[in-house]
Amino acid sequence: MKADSKSKKSLGEYYSALQLRTDRWSALKIASEQLAESQSERKRTYAENKVVELLDALRPIELYWAFPGHDTFGRLGELVVTGRFDVLAGAVRNICRSLLSNSYRQNPHHHDVDELFEGSPDDDSNEQRGKDLLYFEVLIVDSLSAMQEANLRRTLGAMRRPEDPFVYELVFVPSLTDALIAVMFNHNLQAVVVRNGLKRESEQTLELLHRYLSRLDEEALDAIEPKEYGPELCRSIAKLRPELDVYLFTDQSVEEIAGTRLGNCQRVFYNQEDHLDLHLNILRGVAKRFEAPFFNALTEYARKPTGVFHAMPISRGKSITCSHWIKDMGDFYGMNIFL
């Protein structure tokens, strides 16, 4: 599916969708601040049109990312319509700061819309709440309504436990094509859940995003029957990003699926909606890839205090703890190994 000529002309200078996303958010921050500060009607109208234009440009891009999310993005548009330009400028400023610093990864509540609009997502309490959590995103491929997406996000979110080493957020796309764009565009993705309701074609027309599909044989994809969309997506993801864990929900029989190649599919769910099992499998799959036996053995050894006495300050780790340059060496090995 090709973009219209206007999109081609305005986006022709971009070779990276990530670059486009960063530039558009930076431009939106500037435009929203200008809108909030505008005194004359002419300047206000110009700034408002610019903000609306940038929101329209970002909308197809943000489909493939969990942060800031659909709800937040929708609220930005409402603020423009209702004329709450000061709140809009503050919200966009907070979002840009979070994207630039990646602080949303340390904040497990970054989907709290009110927090983004009324406070700063980078405060110390947020960083403290999520400082030990490792963040990733999970792609859900299915044609779901906004209410169904919210229910699924709420259901999986309720299964989190304080002792979980990871925290994840969901990204929803409705089609096979959107899923392939997402796995190549969004580097935060670590797992993909392929459900029954996916479509073939994407409704997005931004040419820059569809460049990702140049690596695929689109004619071969066009020849696939609807019941094969799920298995074919599993195989395609294995070629594009073989490190990703894929989970397939299907209403086909075990006999039909048993002889089908499914790429790197880790688990097939037959005619069931077992959310707890899915949640645990997602965490288990990422934990398995995160395992580093040598590093774990080294850190375990470093936790054992040696208790060796030596009169020289270097034996107590002073040269490291007092250094302006190599304190990270102490963080890596743990101070016990130097005591």
Short mmCIF file of C-alpha atoms in Angstrom, two decimals:
data_model
loop_
_atom_site.label_atom_id
_atom_site.label_comp_id
_atom_site.label_asym_id
_atom_site.label_seq_id
_atom_site.Cartn_x
_atom_site.Cartn_y
_atom_site.Cartn_z
CA MET A 1 0.00 0.00 0.00
CA LYS A 2 1.55 3.30 -1.10
CA ALA A 3 1.40 6.69 0.56
CA ASP A 4 -0.18 9.62 -1.28
CA SER A 5 2.01 12.07 -3.17
CA LYS A 6 1.86 14.68 -0.40
CA SER A 7 3.28 12.24 2.14
CA LYS A 8 6.02 11.21 -0.27
CA LYS A 9 7.04 14.80 -0.84
CA SER A 10 7.04 15.87 2.81
CA LEU A 11 8.78 12.76 4.12
CA GLY A 12 11.15 12.06 1.26
CA GLU A 13 14.16 13.42 3.11
CA TYR A 14 13.77 10.91 5.95
CA TYR A 15 15.45 7.53 5.79
CA SER A 16 14.64 6.43 9.35
CA ALA A 17 11.20 6.26 10.93
CA LEU A 18 12.87 6.60 14.33
CA GLN A 19 14.46 9.86 13.21
CA LEU A 20 11.08 11.04 11.93
CA ARG A 21 9.43 10.17 15.24
CA THR A 22 12.05 12.05 17.28
CA ASP A 23 11.91 15.11 15.04
CA ARG A 24 8.12 15.24 15.04
CA TRP A 25 7.91 15.11 18.85
CA SER A 26 10.54 17.84 19.16
CA ALA A 27 8.63 19.99 16.66
CA LEU A 28 5.37 19.33 18.53
CA LYS A 29 6.97 20.48 21.79
CA ILE A 30 8.06 23.76 20.19
CA ALA A 31 4.71 24.31 18.46
CA SER A 32 2.66 23.58 21.60
CA GLU A 33 4.77 26.03 23.64
CA GLN A 34 4.33 28.67 20.95
CA LEU A 35 0.59 28.02 21.00
CA ALA A 36 0.42 28.44 24.79
CA GLU A 37 2.40 31.70 24.65
CA SER A 38 0.74 33.25 21.58
CA GLN A 39 -0.83 36.65 22.21
CA SER A 40 -2.20 37.54 18.78
CA GLU A 41 -4.98 35.70 16.99
CA ARG A 42 -2.85 35.27 13.88
CA LYS A 43 0.04 33.62 15.74
CA ARG A 44 -2.34 31.45 17.73
CA THR A 45 -4.09 30.20 14.59
CA TYR A 46 -0.78 29.42 12.90
CA ALA A 47 0.55 27.55 15.95
CA GLU A 48 -2.71 25.63 16.39
CA ASN A 49 -2.67 24.49 12.77
CA LYS A 50 0.96 23.41 13.20
CA VAL A 51 0.11 21.38 16.31
CA VAL A 52 -2.80 19.65 14.54
CA GLU A 53 -0.56 18.89 11.56
CA LEU A 54 2.12 17.34 13.79
CA LEU A 55 -0.42 15.28 15.74
CA ASP A 56 -1.73 13.91 12.44
CA ALA A 57 1.84 13.10 11.37
CA LEU A 58 2.60 11.28 14.64
CA ARG A 59 -0.65 9.30 14.84
CA PRO A 60 0.33 6.48 12.41
CA ILE A 61 3.81 6.26 13.97
CA GLU A 62 2.62 5.98 17.57
CA LEU A 63 0.48 2.95 16.69
CA TYR A 64 3.62 0.83 17.02
CA TRP A 65 4.75 2.03 20.48
CA ALA A 66 3.36 1.55 23.99
CA PHE A 67 4.41 5.00 25.19
CA PRO A 68 2.79 7.50 25.28
CA GLY A 69 -0.13 5.28 24.22
CA HIS A 70 -3.47 5.72 22.43
CA ASP A 71 -5.32 7.19 25.42
CA THR A 72 -2.69 9.85 26.01
CA PHE A 73 -2.44 10.68 22.33
CA GLY A 74 -6.21 11.04 22.12
CA ARG A 75 -6.18 13.41 25.09
CA LEU A 76 -3.65 15.65 23.35
CA GLY A 77 -6.10 16.16 20.50
CA GLU A 78 -8.91 16.93 22.97
CA LEU A 79 -6.78 19.61 24.62
CA VAL A 80 -6.37 21.36 21.27
CA VAL A 81 -10.11 21.26 20.59
CA THR A 82 -11.02 22.58 24.06
CA GLY A 83 -8.36 25.30 23.98
CA ARG A 84 -6.40 24.12 27.04
CA PHE A 85 -3.10 25.07 25.48
CA ASP A 86 -1.11 25.43 28.73
CA VAL A 87 -1.97 21.86 29.76
CA LEU A 88 -1.15 20.66 26.24
CA ALA A 89 2.30 22.28 26.32
CA GLY A 90 3.05 20.77 29.74
CA ALA A 91 1.93 17.29 28.70
CA VAL A 92 3.95 17.32 25.47
CA ARG A 93 6.96 18.60 27.42
CA ASN A 94 6.68 15.69 29.88
CA ILE A 95 6.30 13.15 27.07
CA CYS A 96 9.31 14.51 25.17
CA ARG A 97 11.41 14.46 28.33
CA SER A 98 10.45 10.85 29.00
CA LEU A 99 11.18 9.78 25.42
CA LEU A 100 14.54 11.56 25.39
CA SER A 101 15.72 10.21 28.76
CA ASN A 102 13.96 6.81 28.46
CA SER A 103 12.64 7.44 31.97
CA TYR A 104 9.28 5.87 31.07
CA ARG A 105 11.09 2.53 31.18
CA GLN A 106 11.70 3.01 34.93
CA ASN A 107 8.15 4.16 35.61
CA PRO A 108 5.70 1.23 35.70
CA HIS A 109 2.82 3.75 35.85
CA HIS A 110 3.70 5.64 32.69
CA HIS A 111 0.26 4.76 31.27
CA ASP A 112 -1.33 6.90 33.99
CA VAL A 113 -2.70 9.68 31.80
CA ASP A 114 -3.34 12.06 34.71
CA GLU A 115 0.25 11.67 35.89
CA LEU A 116 1.57 12.68 32.48
CA PHE A 117 -0.78 15.64 32.21
CA GLU A 118 -0.55 16.96 35.77
CA GLY A 119 2.92 16.00 37.01
CA SER A 120 6.41 15.21 35.86
CA PRO A 121 7.09 11.62 34.78
CA ASP A 122 10.75 12.02 35.73
CA ASP A 123 10.42 12.71 39.45
CA ASP A 124 12.42 10.73 42.01
CA SER A 125 9.44 8.75 43.29
CA ASN A 126 8.78 7.29 39.84
CA GLU A 127 12.42 6.33 39.37
CA GLN A 128 12.49 4.78 42.84
CA ARG A 129 9.34 2.75 42.11
CA GLY A 130 10.77 1.17 38.98
CA LYS A 131 14.54 1.41 39.31
CA ASP A 132 15.03 -2.36 39.58
CA LEU A 133 12.57 -3.28 36.83
CA LEU A 134 13.65 -4.20 33.32
CA TYR A 135 11.16 -2.91 30.76
CA PHE A 136 10.05 -4.33 27.43
CA GLU A 137 6.99 -4.29 25.20
CA VAL A 138 4.75 -7.10 23.93
CA LEU A 139 3.03 -6.92 20.54
CA ILE A 140 -0.59 -8.13 20.42
CA VAL A 141 -1.75 -8.85 16.86
CA ASP A 142 -5.55 -8.88 16.67
CA SER A 143 -8.47 -6.72 15.55
CA LEU A 144 -9.74 -5.50 18.91
CA SER A 145 -11.97 -2.61 19.93
CA ALA A 146 -10.66 0.08 22.27
CA MET A 147 -12.61 -1.49 25.14
CA GLN A 148 -11.21 -4.95 24.42
CA GLU A 149 -7.68 -3.54 24.34
CA ALA A 150 -8.22 -1.80 27.67
CA ASN A 151 -9.64 -4.99 29.22
CA LEU A 152 -6.72 -7.10 28.03
CA ARG A 153 -4.21 -4.52 29.27
CA ARG A 154 -5.98 -4.43 32.64
CA THR A 155 -6.17 -8.24 32.90
CA LEU A 156 -2.48 -8.84 32.17
CA GLY A 157 -1.45 -5.87 34.31
CA ALA A 158 -3.32 -7.31 37.31
CA MET A 159 -1.14 -10.43 37.14
CA ARG A 160 2.06 -8.54 37.92
CA ARG A 161 3.75 -9.36 41.19
CA PRO A 162 6.20 -7.21 43.18
CA GLU A 163 8.87 -9.88 42.80
CA ASP A 164 8.68 -9.96 38.99
CA PRO A 165 12.07 -9.02 37.51
CA PHE A 166 10.48 -7.52 34.38
CA VAL A 167 7.64 -5.18 33.56
CA TYR A 168 6.03 -4.99 30.12
CA GLU A 169 3.44 -2.92 28.29
CA LEU A 170 1.24 -3.94 25.38
CA VAL A 171 1.25 -2.66 21.80
CA PHE A 172 -1.84 -3.49 19.73
CA VAL A 173 -1.88 -3.79 15.94
CA PRO A 174 -4.74 -5.23 13.84
CA SER A 175 -3.00 -6.77 10.83
CA LEU A 176 -0.20 -9.00 9.62
CA THR A 177 1.41 -6.09 7.76
CA ASP A 178 1.28 -3.85 10.84
CA ALA A 179 2.88 -6.60 12.90
CA LEU A 180 5.80 -6.94 10.48
CA ILE A 181 6.31 -3.17 10.50
CA ALA A 182 6.20 -3.14 14.30
CA VAL A 183 8.82 -5.84 14.85
CA MET A 184 11.25 -3.98 12.56
CA PHE A 185 10.39 -0.49 13.85
CA ASN A 186 9.99 -0.96 17.62
CA HIS A 187 13.21 -2.11 19.29
CA ASN A 188 11.45 -2.42 22.67
CA LEU A 189 9.52 -5.51 21.55
CA GLN A 190 10.63 -8.78 23.11
CA ALA A 191 7.54 -10.95 22.55
CA VAL A 192 4.68 -11.21 20.05
CA VAL A 193 1.21 -12.65 20.69
CA VAL A 194 -0.59 -13.65 17.47
CA ARG A 195 -4.34 -14.04 17.95
CA ASN A 196 -7.20 -15.22 15.74
CA GLY A 197 -8.61 -11.91 14.52
CA LEU A 198 -5.72 -10.46 12.55
CA LYS A 199 -6.25 -9.04 9.06
CA ARG A 200 -3.88 -9.04 6.07
CA GLU A 201 -3.54 -5.38 5.08
CA SER A 202 -2.58 -2.35 7.10
CA GLU A 203 -4.71 0.79 7.06
CA GLN A 204 -1.59 2.95 7.46
CA THR A 205 -0.48 4.88 4.38
CA LEU A 206 2.78 6.41 5.58
CA GLU A 207 5.33 5.38 2.95
CA LEU A 208 8.27 5.60 5.34
CA LEU A 209 6.80 2.83 7.49
CA HIS A 210 6.01 0.65 4.50
CA ARG A 211 9.66 0.76 3.45
CA TYR A 212 10.22 -1.83 6.17
CA LEU A 213 8.26 -4.29 4.03
CA SER A 214 10.76 -4.05 1.17
CA ARG A 215 12.63 -6.95 2.77
CA LEU A 216 9.61 -9.21 2.29
CA ASP A 217 8.00 -10.93 -0.67
CA GLU A 218 4.65 -9.11 -0.72
CA GLU A 219 3.35 -11.18 -3.64
CA ALA A 220 3.86 -14.34 -1.59
CA LEU A 221 2.02 -12.75 1.33
CA ASP A 222 -0.89 -11.82 -0.94
CA ALA A 223 -1.32 -15.48 -1.89
CA ILE A 224 -1.82 -16.64 1.71
CA GLU A 225 -5.26 -17.81 2.83
CA PRO A 226 -6.79 -16.04 5.87
CA LYS A 227 -6.47 -19.11 8.10
CA GLU A 228 -2.71 -19.10 7.42
CA TYR A 229 -2.16 -15.47 8.47
CA GLY A 230 -1.14 -16.49 11.99
CA PRO A 231 1.34 -19.25 11.08
CA GLU A 232 2.81 -17.15 8.26
CA LEU A 233 3.34 -14.23 10.63
CA CYS A 234 5.17 -16.56 13.03
CA ARG A 235 7.48 -17.70 10.22
CA SER A 236 8.09 -14.14 9.00
CA ILE A 237 9.00 -12.89 12.47
CA ALA A 238 11.50 -15.74 12.83
CA LYS A 239 13.25 -14.47 9.69
CA LEU A 240 13.21 -10.80 10.67
CA ARG A 241 13.90 -10.97 14.40
CA PRO A 242 14.66 -14.55 15.42
CA GLU A 243 15.31 -13.55 19.04
CA LEU A 244 11.64 -12.70 19.66
CA ASP A 245 9.38 -15.14 21.48
CA VAL A 246 6.11 -15.72 19.61
CA TYR A 247 2.87 -17.12 21.06
CA LEU A 248 0.04 -18.23 18.77
CA PHE A 249 -3.67 -18.37 19.63
CA THR A 250 -5.59 -20.47 17.12
CA ASP A 251 -8.97 -22.12 16.66
CA GLN A 252 -7.53 -24.68 14.24
CA SER A 253 -7.26 -28.28 15.38
CA VAL A 254 -4.12 -29.75 16.90
CA GLU A 255 -3.76 -32.02 13.85
CA GLU A 256 -3.73 -29.06 11.45
CA ILE A 257 -1.15 -27.11 13.43
CA ALA A 258 1.06 -30.08 14.31
CA GLY A 259 2.51 -30.37 10.82
CA THR A 260 2.88 -26.63 10.27
CA ARG A 261 6.16 -24.74 10.53
CA LEU A 262 5.72 -21.96 13.07
CA GLY A 263 9.14 -20.35 13.11
CA ASN A 264 10.18 -19.42 16.64
CA CYS A 265 6.74 -19.97 18.17
CA GLN A 266 7.21 -20.95 21.83
CA ARG A 267 3.65 -21.96 22.65
CA VAL A 268 0.35 -22.56 20.85
CA PHE A 269 -2.92 -21.88 22.70
CA TYR A 270 -5.79 -23.93 21.24
CA ASN A 271 -9.29 -22.43 21.59
CA GLN A 272 -8.54 -20.86 24.97
CA GLU A 273 -7.89 -17.51 26.63
CA ASP A 274 -5.48 -18.45 29.41
CA HIS A 275 -4.13 -15.04 30.36
CA LEU A 276 -2.19 -16.22 33.40
CA ASP A 277 -0.40 -18.89 31.38
CA LEU A 278 0.39 -16.32 28.68
CA HIS A 279 1.74 -13.84 31.24
CA LEU A 280 3.99 -16.44 32.86
CA ASN A 281 5.24 -17.68 29.49
CA ILE A 282 6.14 -14.15 28.41
CA LEU A 283 8.16 -13.54 31.59
CA ARG A 284 9.75 -16.99 31.42
CA GLY A 285 10.82 -16.52 27.80
CA VAL A 286 12.50 -13.17 28.43
CA ALA A 287 14.11 -14.44 31.65
CA LYS A 288 15.61 -17.37 29.74
CA ARG A 289 17.26 -15.03 27.24
CA PHE A 290 18.33 -12.66 29.99
CA GLU A 291 20.15 -15.44 31.85
CA ALA A 292 23.94 -14.91 31.89
CA PRO A 293 25.60 -17.80 33.78
CA PHE A 294 29.12 -16.35 33.85
CA PHE A 295 27.98 -12.92 35.01
CA ASN A 296 25.64 -14.43 37.62
CA ALA A 297 28.44 -16.62 38.99
CA LEU A 298 30.75 -13.61 39.16
CA THR A 299 28.24 -11.46 41.04
CA GLU A 300 27.46 -14.30 43.46
CA TYR A 301 31.17 -14.67 44.19
CA ALA A 302 31.53 -10.91 44.63
CA ARG A 303 28.87 -10.93 47.36
CA LYS A 304 31.08 -13.07 49.60
CA PRO A 305 33.17 -10.78 51.82
CA THR A 306 36.79 -11.90 52.00
CA GLY A 307 37.62 -10.28 55.34
CA VAL A 308 41.32 -9.98 54.45
CA PHE A 309 43.15 -7.25 56.38
CA HIS A 310 45.70 -5.08 54.67
CA ALA A 311 47.14 -1.75 55.74
CA MET A 312 47.21 -0.26 52.25
CA PRO A 313 44.13 1.82 51.37
CA ILE A 314 43.90 0.17 47.95
CA SER A 315 42.98 -3.13 49.62
CA ARG A 316 39.79 -1.51 50.96
CA GLY A 317 38.70 -0.33 47.53
CA LYS A 318 39.52 3.33 48.18
CA SER A 319 41.06 3.80 44.75
CA ILE A 320 37.71 2.81 43.24
CA THR A 321 35.19 4.42 45.60
CA CYS A 322 37.10 7.70 45.62
CA SER A 323 37.76 7.75 41.89
CA HIS A 324 36.03 10.24 39.65
CA TRP A 325 36.18 7.86 36.69
CA ILE A 326 35.91 4.16 37.62
CA LYS A 327 33.17 4.01 40.25
CA ASP A 328 31.16 1.92 37.79
CA MET A 329 33.80 -0.80 38.25
CA GLY A 330 32.68 -1.07 41.87
CA ASP A 331 29.04 -1.17 40.79
CA PHE A 332 29.81 -3.97 38.34
CA TYR A 333 31.81 -6.27 40.64
CA GLY A 334 30.26 -5.29 43.97
CA MET A 335 32.27 -3.76 46.79
CA ASN A 336 32.65 -7.00 48.74
CA ILE A 337 35.27 -8.25 46.31
CA PHE A 338 37.50 -5.28 47.18
CA LEU A 339 37.12 -5.49 50.99
#
